[in-house]
Amino acid sequence: MKKSIFTIPWRMITTILILTLTISFQLKAQTLTKENIQKALDDAYNKFKDLQEGKNADYIKELANVDPNIFGIALVTTDGQVYTKGDITSMVSIQSVSKVFTMAKDIEDLGPQAIQDKIGVDATGMRFNSIVAVELQKGKEINPLVNPGAIAASSLMAGADSAAKWKNILDIHSAFAGRQLSLNWPVYVSEAGDNLRNQAIAHLLYAYGRMYFDPVQATDIYTKQCAINVNAQDLAEMAATLANGGVNPVTKKKVVSPQTVMYTLPVMATAGLYDDSGIWLFNSGIPAKSGVGGGLLAVCPGKFGIAVVSPPLDAAGNSVKAQKVIQYVIQQLGVNPYLVQPKQ
Ligand code: GLN
């Protein structure tokens, strides 16, 4: 049959139309509009609010008394917009999430090489309070985001005495959060009376020459640091400050340098969720940090910080709901940095 001269242009037009629609859909899926962000938070909240998995930490007695139904989501963009859903005012102890900010302050003051040499930055791949991890490496490569490296990081904090070091730690956390934070005394007292394991870790590091202040006092400063009170919005603002190269996008104040953030985020990516860090990165693609108080924050560099508070934890010590919510939001907003649309 003879080909009509109209067949080819029609095909071309249809193809161009389909391509345009596909590309504009892909771009739309990745656009961080106000509506998209709020809808992602609302949907995540509704999807996971009735999930009953996990259990509050109870090895710190006071944590067992925290309401397991606290469930709040907050997202703060690098231009300072705040989005929330659920309970963003209930306070929980920051616990291991604090390790990020003490490490960042040490990197800022002493430089990345000092942290690499004096503590180590490789993931241990073991539980957060593993003594075996210290022993295997003779105190080296202990990582600032699990207990041994974190106690070493607190011992390295600027300040001539215990009070000065604690003040610097509280100040840096407050600057990241954009408001004056304070201590949760019942949690501090509860953990301080029961932290022989962390004291053992500090003494073992001391024996290997990898503790940079009195081990008893360093453990006490670290225990206080873990008991700083925060809500979901505080954690999201802290994450947003990291997402924004070290300037708090709400207060507009410089907290640390972009270089410090550049060295902080990779440690979060490789060790932020303890021995489940690889599983987390596989499912989210972004740096994050959890704590046994039920907080979890994650950083989408250049875009936003997101945080969830929900106390029930899984076996590795990470909030069950928080992991699911953040992974869902990242997917809905299409912001996993490893998701790249091929050039046509
Ligand atoms: N303060 C807690 C501890 O040292 C912090 C642990 C955590 O959040 N994983 O055991």
GROMACS .gro file of C-alpha atoms and ligand atoms in nm:
model
  354
    1MET     CA    1   0.000   0.000   0.000
    2LYS     CA    2   0.123   0.346  -0.081
    3LYS     CA    3   0.237   0.542   0.231
    4SER     CA    4   0.036   0.856   0.299
    5ILE     CA    5   0.249   1.170   0.329
    6PHE     CA    6   0.063   1.245   0.657
    7THR     CA    7   0.162   0.922   0.840
    8ILE     CA    8   0.514   1.033   0.947
    9PRO     CA    9   0.429   1.381   1.087
   10TRP     CA   10   0.143   1.234   1.293
   11ARG     CA   11   0.371   0.973   1.444
   12MET     CA   12   0.629   1.237   1.522
   13ILE     CA   13   0.371   1.461   1.682
   14THR     CA   14   0.238   1.176   1.896
   15THR     CA   15   0.592   1.079   2.004
   16ILE     CA   16   0.683   1.439   2.092
   17LEU     CA   17   0.359   1.474   2.288
   18ILE     CA   18   0.423   1.155   2.487
   19LEU     CA   19   0.784   1.256   2.555
   20THR     CA   20   0.682   1.602   2.673
   21LEU     CA   21   0.418   1.458   2.904
   22THR     CA   22   0.662   1.201   3.048
   23ILE     CA   23   0.936   1.459   3.109
   24SER     CA   24   0.699   1.712   3.264
   25PHE     CA   25   0.553   1.439   3.488
   26GLN     CA   26   0.904   1.343   3.603
   27LEU     CA   27   0.994   1.705   3.674
   28LYS     CA   28   0.667   1.758   3.858
   29ALA     CA   29   0.729   1.449   4.071
   30GLN     CA   30   1.057   1.604   4.183
   31THR     CA   31   0.930   1.956   4.246
   32LEU     CA   32   0.931   2.052   4.612
   33THR     CA   33   0.612   2.255   4.613
   34LYS     CA   34   0.441   2.346   4.941
   35GLU     CA   35   0.151   2.117   4.849
   36ASN     CA   36   0.375   1.821   4.762
   37ILE     CA   37   0.571   1.848   5.086
   38GLN     CA   38   0.266   1.882   5.314
   39LYS     CA   39   0.086   1.601   5.132
   40ALA     CA   40   0.388   1.370   5.170
   41LEU     CA   41   0.397   1.437   5.547
   42ASP     CA   42   0.019   1.396   5.586
   43ASP     CA   43   0.015   1.073   5.386
   44ALA     CA   44   0.312   0.930   5.576
   45TYR     CA   45   0.149   1.015   5.909
   46ASN     CA   46  -0.180   0.848   5.814
   47LYS     CA   47  -0.008   0.547   5.661
   48PHE     CA   48   0.202   0.465   5.968
   49LYS     CA   49   0.015   0.612   6.267
   50ASP     CA   50  -0.140   0.279   6.369
   51LEU     CA   51   0.177   0.072   6.329
   52GLN     CA   52   0.239  -0.109   6.658
   53GLU     CA   53   0.586  -0.260   6.598
   54GLY     CA   54   0.885  -0.193   6.824
   55LYS     CA   55   0.939  -0.117   7.190
   56ASN     CA   56   1.072   0.177   7.395
   57ALA     CA   57   1.434   0.144   7.509
   58ASP     CA   58   1.434   0.030   7.871
   59TYR     CA   59   1.803  -0.023   7.951
   60ILE     CA   60   1.787   0.345   8.053
   61LYS     CA   61   1.499   0.309   8.301
   62GLU     CA   62   1.345   0.652   8.244
   63LEU     CA   63   1.306   0.586   7.870
   64ALA     CA   64   1.065   0.302   7.940
   65ASN     CA   65   0.826   0.561   8.094
   66VAL     CA   66   0.809   0.782   7.783
   67ASP     CA   67   0.470   0.776   7.604
   68PRO     CA   68   0.516   0.531   7.311
   69ASN     CA   69   0.234   0.707   7.121
   70ILE     CA   70   0.427   1.031   7.070
   71PHE     CA   71   0.440   1.062   6.691
   72GLY     CA   72   0.553   1.381   6.522
   73ILE     CA   73   0.701   1.467   6.182
   74ALA     CA   74   0.875   1.793   6.088
   75LEU     CA   75   1.050   1.908   5.773
   76VAL     CA   76   1.245   2.235   5.742
   77THR     CA   77   1.363   2.352   5.400
   78THR     CA   78   1.692   2.529   5.333
   79ASP     CA   79   1.496   2.849   5.273
   80GLY     CA   80   1.352   2.826   5.622
   81GLN     CA   81   0.999   2.697   5.563
   82VAL     CA   82   0.866   2.468   5.836
   83TYR     CA   83   0.620   2.182   5.767
   84THR     CA   84   0.480   1.964   6.043
   85LYS     CA   85   0.235   1.684   6.111
   86GLY     CA   86   0.133   1.525   6.439
   87ASP     CA   87   0.292   1.585   6.779
   88ILE     CA   88   0.586   1.817   6.730
   89THR     CA   89   0.587   1.963   7.082
   90SER     CA   90   0.641   1.658   7.307
   91MET     CA   91   1.002   1.651   7.424
   92VAL     CA   92   1.224   1.342   7.423
   93SER     CA   93   1.592   1.303   7.511
   94ILE     CA   94   1.809   1.343   7.202
   95GLN     CA   95   2.033   1.044   7.290
   96SER     CA   96   2.262   0.934   7.005
   97VAL     CA   97   2.139   1.200   6.763
   98SER     CA   98   2.359   1.436   6.970
   99LYS     CA   99   2.669   1.250   6.852
  100VAL     CA  100   2.643   1.428   6.515
  101PHE     CA  101   2.660   1.776   6.664
  102THR     CA  102   2.942   1.710   6.908
  103MET     CA  103   3.139   1.551   6.624
  104ALA     CA  104   3.062   1.850   6.397
  105LYS     CA  105   3.186   2.094   6.663
  106ASP     CA  106   3.507   1.893   6.707
  107ILE     CA  107   3.560   1.890   6.329
  108GLU     CA  108   3.497   2.265   6.321
  109ASP     CA  109   3.748   2.334   6.602
  110LEU     CA  110   4.016   2.072   6.537
  111GLY     CA  111   3.979   1.993   6.167
  112PRO     CA  112   3.878   1.667   5.995
  113GLN     CA  113   4.229   1.515   6.009
  114ALA     CA  114   4.236   1.531   6.389
  115ILE     CA  115   3.903   1.345   6.411
  116GLN     CA  116   4.024   1.083   6.167
  117ASP     CA  117   4.352   1.036   6.357
  118LYS     CA  118   4.232   1.062   6.718
  119ILE     CA  119   3.894   0.885   6.692
  120GLY     CA  120   3.845   0.726   6.348
  121VAL     CA  121   3.566   0.761   6.092
  122ASP     CA  122   3.513   0.408   5.965
  123ALA     CA  123   3.192   0.230   6.063
  124THR     CA  124   3.241  -0.042   6.326
  125GLY     CA  125   2.948  -0.243   6.185
  126MET     CA  126   2.865  -0.341   6.544
  127ARG     CA  127   2.609  -0.243   6.805
  128PHE     CA  128   2.625   0.115   6.931
  129ASN     CA  129   2.767   0.016   7.271
  130SER     CA  130   2.996  -0.262   7.154
  131ILE     CA  131   3.306  -0.318   7.368
  132VAL     CA  132   3.431  -0.582   7.124
  133ALA     CA  133   3.456  -0.310   6.856
  134VAL     CA  134   3.702  -0.121   7.079
  135GLU     CA  135   3.902  -0.427   7.169
  136LEU     CA  136   3.931  -0.558   6.812
  137GLN     CA  137   4.084  -0.230   6.692
  138LYS     CA  138   4.283  -0.155   7.010
  139GLY     CA  139   4.087   0.168   7.045
  140LYS     CA  140   4.138   0.279   6.685
  141GLU     CA  141   3.863   0.337   6.424
  142ILE     CA  142   3.596   0.366   6.692
  143ASN     CA  143   3.366   0.610   6.504
  144PRO     CA  144   3.212   0.924   6.661
  145LEU     CA  145   2.853   0.808   6.596
  146VAL     CA  146   2.864   0.504   6.825
  147ASN     CA  147   2.928   0.519   7.199
  148PRO     CA  148   3.308   0.467   7.219
  149GLY     CA  149   3.390   0.729   6.954
  150ALA     CA  150   3.118   0.958   7.088
  151ILE     CA  151   3.262   0.953   7.441
  152ALA     CA  152   3.604   1.023   7.287
  153ALA     CA  153   3.446   1.311   7.090
  154SER     CA  154   3.299   1.456   7.411
  155SER     CA  155   3.643   1.423   7.574
  156LEU     CA  156   3.793   1.620   7.282
  157MET     CA  157   3.540   1.903   7.311
  158ALA     CA  158   3.690   2.250   7.355
  159GLY     CA  159   3.695   2.366   7.718
  160ALA     CA  160   3.946   2.345   8.003
  161ASP     CA  161   3.715   2.167   8.246
  162SER     CA  162   3.401   1.963   8.257
  163ALA     CA  163   3.168   2.264   8.293
  164ALA     CA  164   3.325   2.444   7.995
  165LYS     CA  165   3.302   2.135   7.774
  166TRP     CA  166   2.936   2.082   7.869
  167LYS     CA  167   2.857   2.447   7.797
  168ASN     CA  168   3.014   2.420   7.450
  169ILE     CA  169   2.815   2.104   7.380
  170LEU     CA  170   2.483   2.257   7.490
  171ASP     CA  171   2.560   2.578   7.296
  172ILE     CA  172   2.634   2.400   6.969
  173HIS     CA  173   2.316   2.190   6.998
  174SER     CA  174   2.114   2.505   7.068
  175ALA     CA  175   2.266   2.687   6.770
  176PHE     CA  176   2.179   2.398   6.539
  177ALA     CA  177   1.823   2.390   6.678
  178GLY     CA  178   1.781   2.768   6.664
  179ARG     CA  179   1.674   2.802   7.028
  180GLN     CA  180   1.812   2.746   7.377
  181LEU     CA  181   1.784   2.375   7.458
  182SER     CA  182   1.795   2.230   7.809
  183LEU     CA  183   1.860   1.911   7.998
  184ASN     CA  184   1.603   1.642   8.072
  185TRP     CA  185   1.707   1.587   8.436
  186PRO     CA  186   1.513   1.264   8.504
  187VAL     CA  187   1.672   1.099   8.197
  188TYR     CA  188   2.020   1.227   8.288
  189VAL     CA  189   1.992   1.110   8.650
  190SER     CA  190   1.849   0.774   8.540
  191GLU     CA  191   2.130   0.706   8.291
  192ALA     CA  192   2.410   0.854   8.505
  193GLY     CA  193   2.324   0.612   8.783
  194ASP     CA  194   2.335   0.317   8.549
  195ASN     CA  195   2.607   0.376   8.287
  196LEU     CA  196   2.880   0.137   8.400
  197ARG     CA  197   2.908  -0.004   8.050
  198ASN     CA  198   2.984   0.339   7.900
  199GLN     CA  199   3.232   0.400   8.184
  200ALA     CA  200   3.399   0.069   8.102
  201ILE     CA  201   3.423   0.175   7.735
  202ALA     CA  202   3.577   0.510   7.837
  203HIS     CA  203   3.832   0.339   8.062
  204LEU     CA  204   3.926   0.088   7.793
  205LEU     CA  205   3.986   0.375   7.550
  206TYR     CA  206   4.189   0.552   7.818
  207ALA     CA  207   4.403   0.240   7.851
  208TYR     CA  208   4.467   0.251   7.475
  209GLY     CA  209   4.555   0.622   7.489
  210ARG     CA  210   4.242   0.718   7.294
  211MET     CA  211   4.055   0.917   7.564
  212TYR     CA  212   4.140   1.286   7.580
  213PHE     CA  213   4.000   1.387   7.921
  214ASP     CA  214   3.932   1.215   8.250
  215PRO     CA  215   3.724   0.906   8.154
  216VAL     CA  216   3.472   0.940   8.440
  217GLN     CA  217   3.407   1.307   8.363
  218ALA     CA  218   3.401   1.247   7.986
  219THR     CA  219   3.135   0.979   8.033
  220ASP     CA  220   2.935   1.216   8.251
  221ILE     CA  221   2.951   1.496   7.989
  222TYR     CA  222   2.847   1.246   7.722
  223THR     CA  223   2.556   1.124   7.938
  224LYS     CA  224   2.435   1.484   7.983
  225GLN     CA  225   2.468   1.544   7.609
  226CYS     CA  226   2.242   1.243   7.544
  227ALA     CA  227   1.980   1.383   7.783
  228ILE     CA  228   1.930   1.714   7.598
  229ASN     CA  229   1.556   1.759   7.545
  230VAL     CA  230   1.426   1.805   7.188
  231ASN     CA  231   1.103   1.777   6.991
  232ALA     CA  232   1.056   1.677   6.625
  233GLN     CA  233   1.076   2.037   6.507
  234ASP     CA  234   1.407   2.097   6.688
  235LEU     CA  235   1.554   1.788   6.524
  236ALA     CA  236   1.429   1.893   6.179
  237GLU     CA  237   1.584   2.239   6.220
  238MET     CA  238   1.912   2.079   6.327
  239ALA     CA  239   1.902   1.859   6.016
  240ALA     CA  240   1.808   2.159   5.799
  241THR     CA  241   2.115   2.346   5.925
  242LEU     CA  242   2.328   2.058   5.797
  243ALA     CA  243   2.129   2.055   5.471
  244ASN     CA  244   2.204   2.427   5.437
  245GLY     CA  245   2.585   2.408   5.462
  246GLY     CA  246   2.599   2.491   5.834
  247VAL     CA  247   2.381   2.805   5.838
  248ASN     CA  248   2.055   2.766   6.032
  249PRO     CA  249   1.792   2.848   5.765
  250VAL     CA  250   1.545   2.984   6.023
  251THR     CA  251   1.771   3.201   6.242
  252LYS     CA  252   2.008   3.265   5.945
  253LYS     CA  253   2.303   3.227   6.186
  254LYS     CA  254   2.623   3.046   6.085
  255VAL     CA  255   2.671   2.743   6.311
  256VAL     CA  256   2.956   2.557   6.136
  257SER     CA  257   3.135   2.587   5.801
  258PRO     CA  258   3.024   2.413   5.479
  259GLN     CA  259   3.349   2.209   5.501
  260THR     CA  260   3.254   2.079   5.846
  261VAL     CA  261   2.916   1.969   5.709
  262MET     CA  262   3.091   1.807   5.413
  263TYR     CA  263   3.288   1.586   5.656
  264THR     CA  264   2.994   1.526   5.892
  265LEU     CA  265   2.739   1.392   5.642
  266PRO     CA  266   2.948   1.098   5.516
  267VAL     CA  267   2.992   0.966   5.871
  268MET     CA  268   2.614   0.987   5.913
  269ALA     CA  269   2.563   0.805   5.582
  270THR     CA  270   2.793   0.518   5.681
  271ALA     CA  271   2.724   0.490   6.056
  272GLY     CA  272   2.414   0.694   6.147
  273LEU     CA  273   2.190   0.396   6.218
  274TYR     CA  274   2.455   0.178   6.389
  275ASP     CA  275   2.476  -0.173   6.247
  276ASP     CA  276   2.171  -0.108   6.025
  277SER     CA  277   2.330   0.189   5.847
  278GLY     CA  278   2.370   0.001   5.519
  279ILE     CA  279   2.006  -0.107   5.521
  280TRP     CA  280   1.903   0.252   5.589
  281LEU     CA  281   2.116   0.393   5.307
  282PHE     CA  282   1.989   0.128   5.067
  283ASN     CA  283   1.631   0.234   5.137
  284SER     CA  284   1.673   0.612   5.162
  285GLY     CA  285   1.998   0.723   4.996
  286ILE     CA  286   2.052   1.003   5.249
  287PRO     CA  287   2.259   1.062   5.566
  288ALA     CA  288   2.069   1.025   5.893
  289LYS     CA  289   2.111   0.973   6.267
  290SER     CA  290   1.895   0.793   6.520
  291GLY     CA  291   1.879   0.788   6.898
  292VAL     CA  292   1.728   0.547   7.151
  293GLY     CA  293   1.495   0.826   7.271
  294GLY     CA  294   1.299   0.765   6.949
  295GLY     CA  295   1.428   1.057   6.742
  296LEU     CA  296   1.559   1.019   6.388
  297LEU     CA  297   1.675   1.299   6.162
  298ALA     CA  298   1.784   1.290   5.799
  299VAL     CA  299   1.949   1.540   5.568
  300CYS     CA  300   1.867   1.604   5.205
  301PRO     CA  301   2.169   1.823   5.116
  302GLY     CA  302   2.073   2.158   4.965
  303LYS     CA  303   1.702   2.084   5.004
  304PHE     CA  304   1.574   2.012   5.356
  305GLY     CA  305   1.614   1.843   5.693
  306ILE     CA  306   1.346   1.604   5.814
  307ALA     CA  307   1.289   1.445   6.155
  308VAL     CA  308   1.046   1.212   6.328
  309VAL     CA  309   0.995   1.136   6.695
  310SER     CA  310   0.836   0.800   6.782
  311PRO     CA  311   0.988   0.608   7.077
  312PRO     CA  312   0.929   0.239   6.991
  313LEU     CA  313   1.255   0.095   6.852
  314ASP     CA  314   1.357  -0.208   6.647
  315ALA     CA  315   1.627  -0.458   6.750
  316ALA     CA  316   1.912  -0.233   6.629
  317GLY     CA  317   1.781   0.057   6.842
  318ASN     CA  318   1.625   0.268   6.565
  319SER     CA  319   1.270   0.411   6.575
  320VAL     CA  320   1.046   0.186   6.366
  321LYS     CA  321   0.794   0.450   6.256
  322ALA     CA  322   1.058   0.717   6.199
  323GLN     CA  323   1.251   0.500   5.952
  324LYS     CA  324   0.936   0.414   5.758
  325VAL     CA  325   0.807   0.773   5.750
  326ILE     CA  326   1.131   0.928   5.628
  327GLN     CA  327   1.187   0.661   5.364
  328TYR     CA  328   0.829   0.713   5.242
  329VAL     CA  329   0.863   1.093   5.224
  330ILE     CA  330   1.197   1.071   5.038
  331GLN     CA  331   1.036   0.838   4.787
  332GLN     CA  332   0.720   1.048   4.745
  333LEU     CA  333   0.921   1.364   4.687
  334GLY     CA  334   1.164   1.188   4.451
  335VAL     CA  335   1.469   1.331   4.632
  336ASN     CA  336   1.692   1.025   4.676
  337PRO     CA  337   2.018   1.170   4.533
  338TYR     CA  338   2.095   0.838   4.366
  339LEU     CA  339   1.774   0.859   4.161
  340VAL     CA  340   1.881   1.019   3.835
  341GLN     CA  341   1.670   1.059   3.522
  342PRO     CA  342   1.888   0.954   3.226
  343LYS     CA  343   1.971   1.221   2.967
  344GLN     CA  344   1.765   1.149   2.652
  345GLN     N1  345   2.286   0.747   7.602
  345GLN     C1  346   2.271   0.628   7.522
  345GLN     C2  347   2.382   0.531   7.555
  345GLN     O1  348   2.492   0.573   7.572
  345GLN     C3  349   2.269   0.663   7.378
  345GLN     C4  350   2.257   0.541   7.289
  345GLN     C5  351   2.179   0.560   7.162
  345GLN     O2  352   2.097   0.649   7.145
  345GLN     N2  353   2.199   0.466   7.074
  345GLN     O3  354   2.366   0.413   7.564
   0.00000   0.00000   0.00000
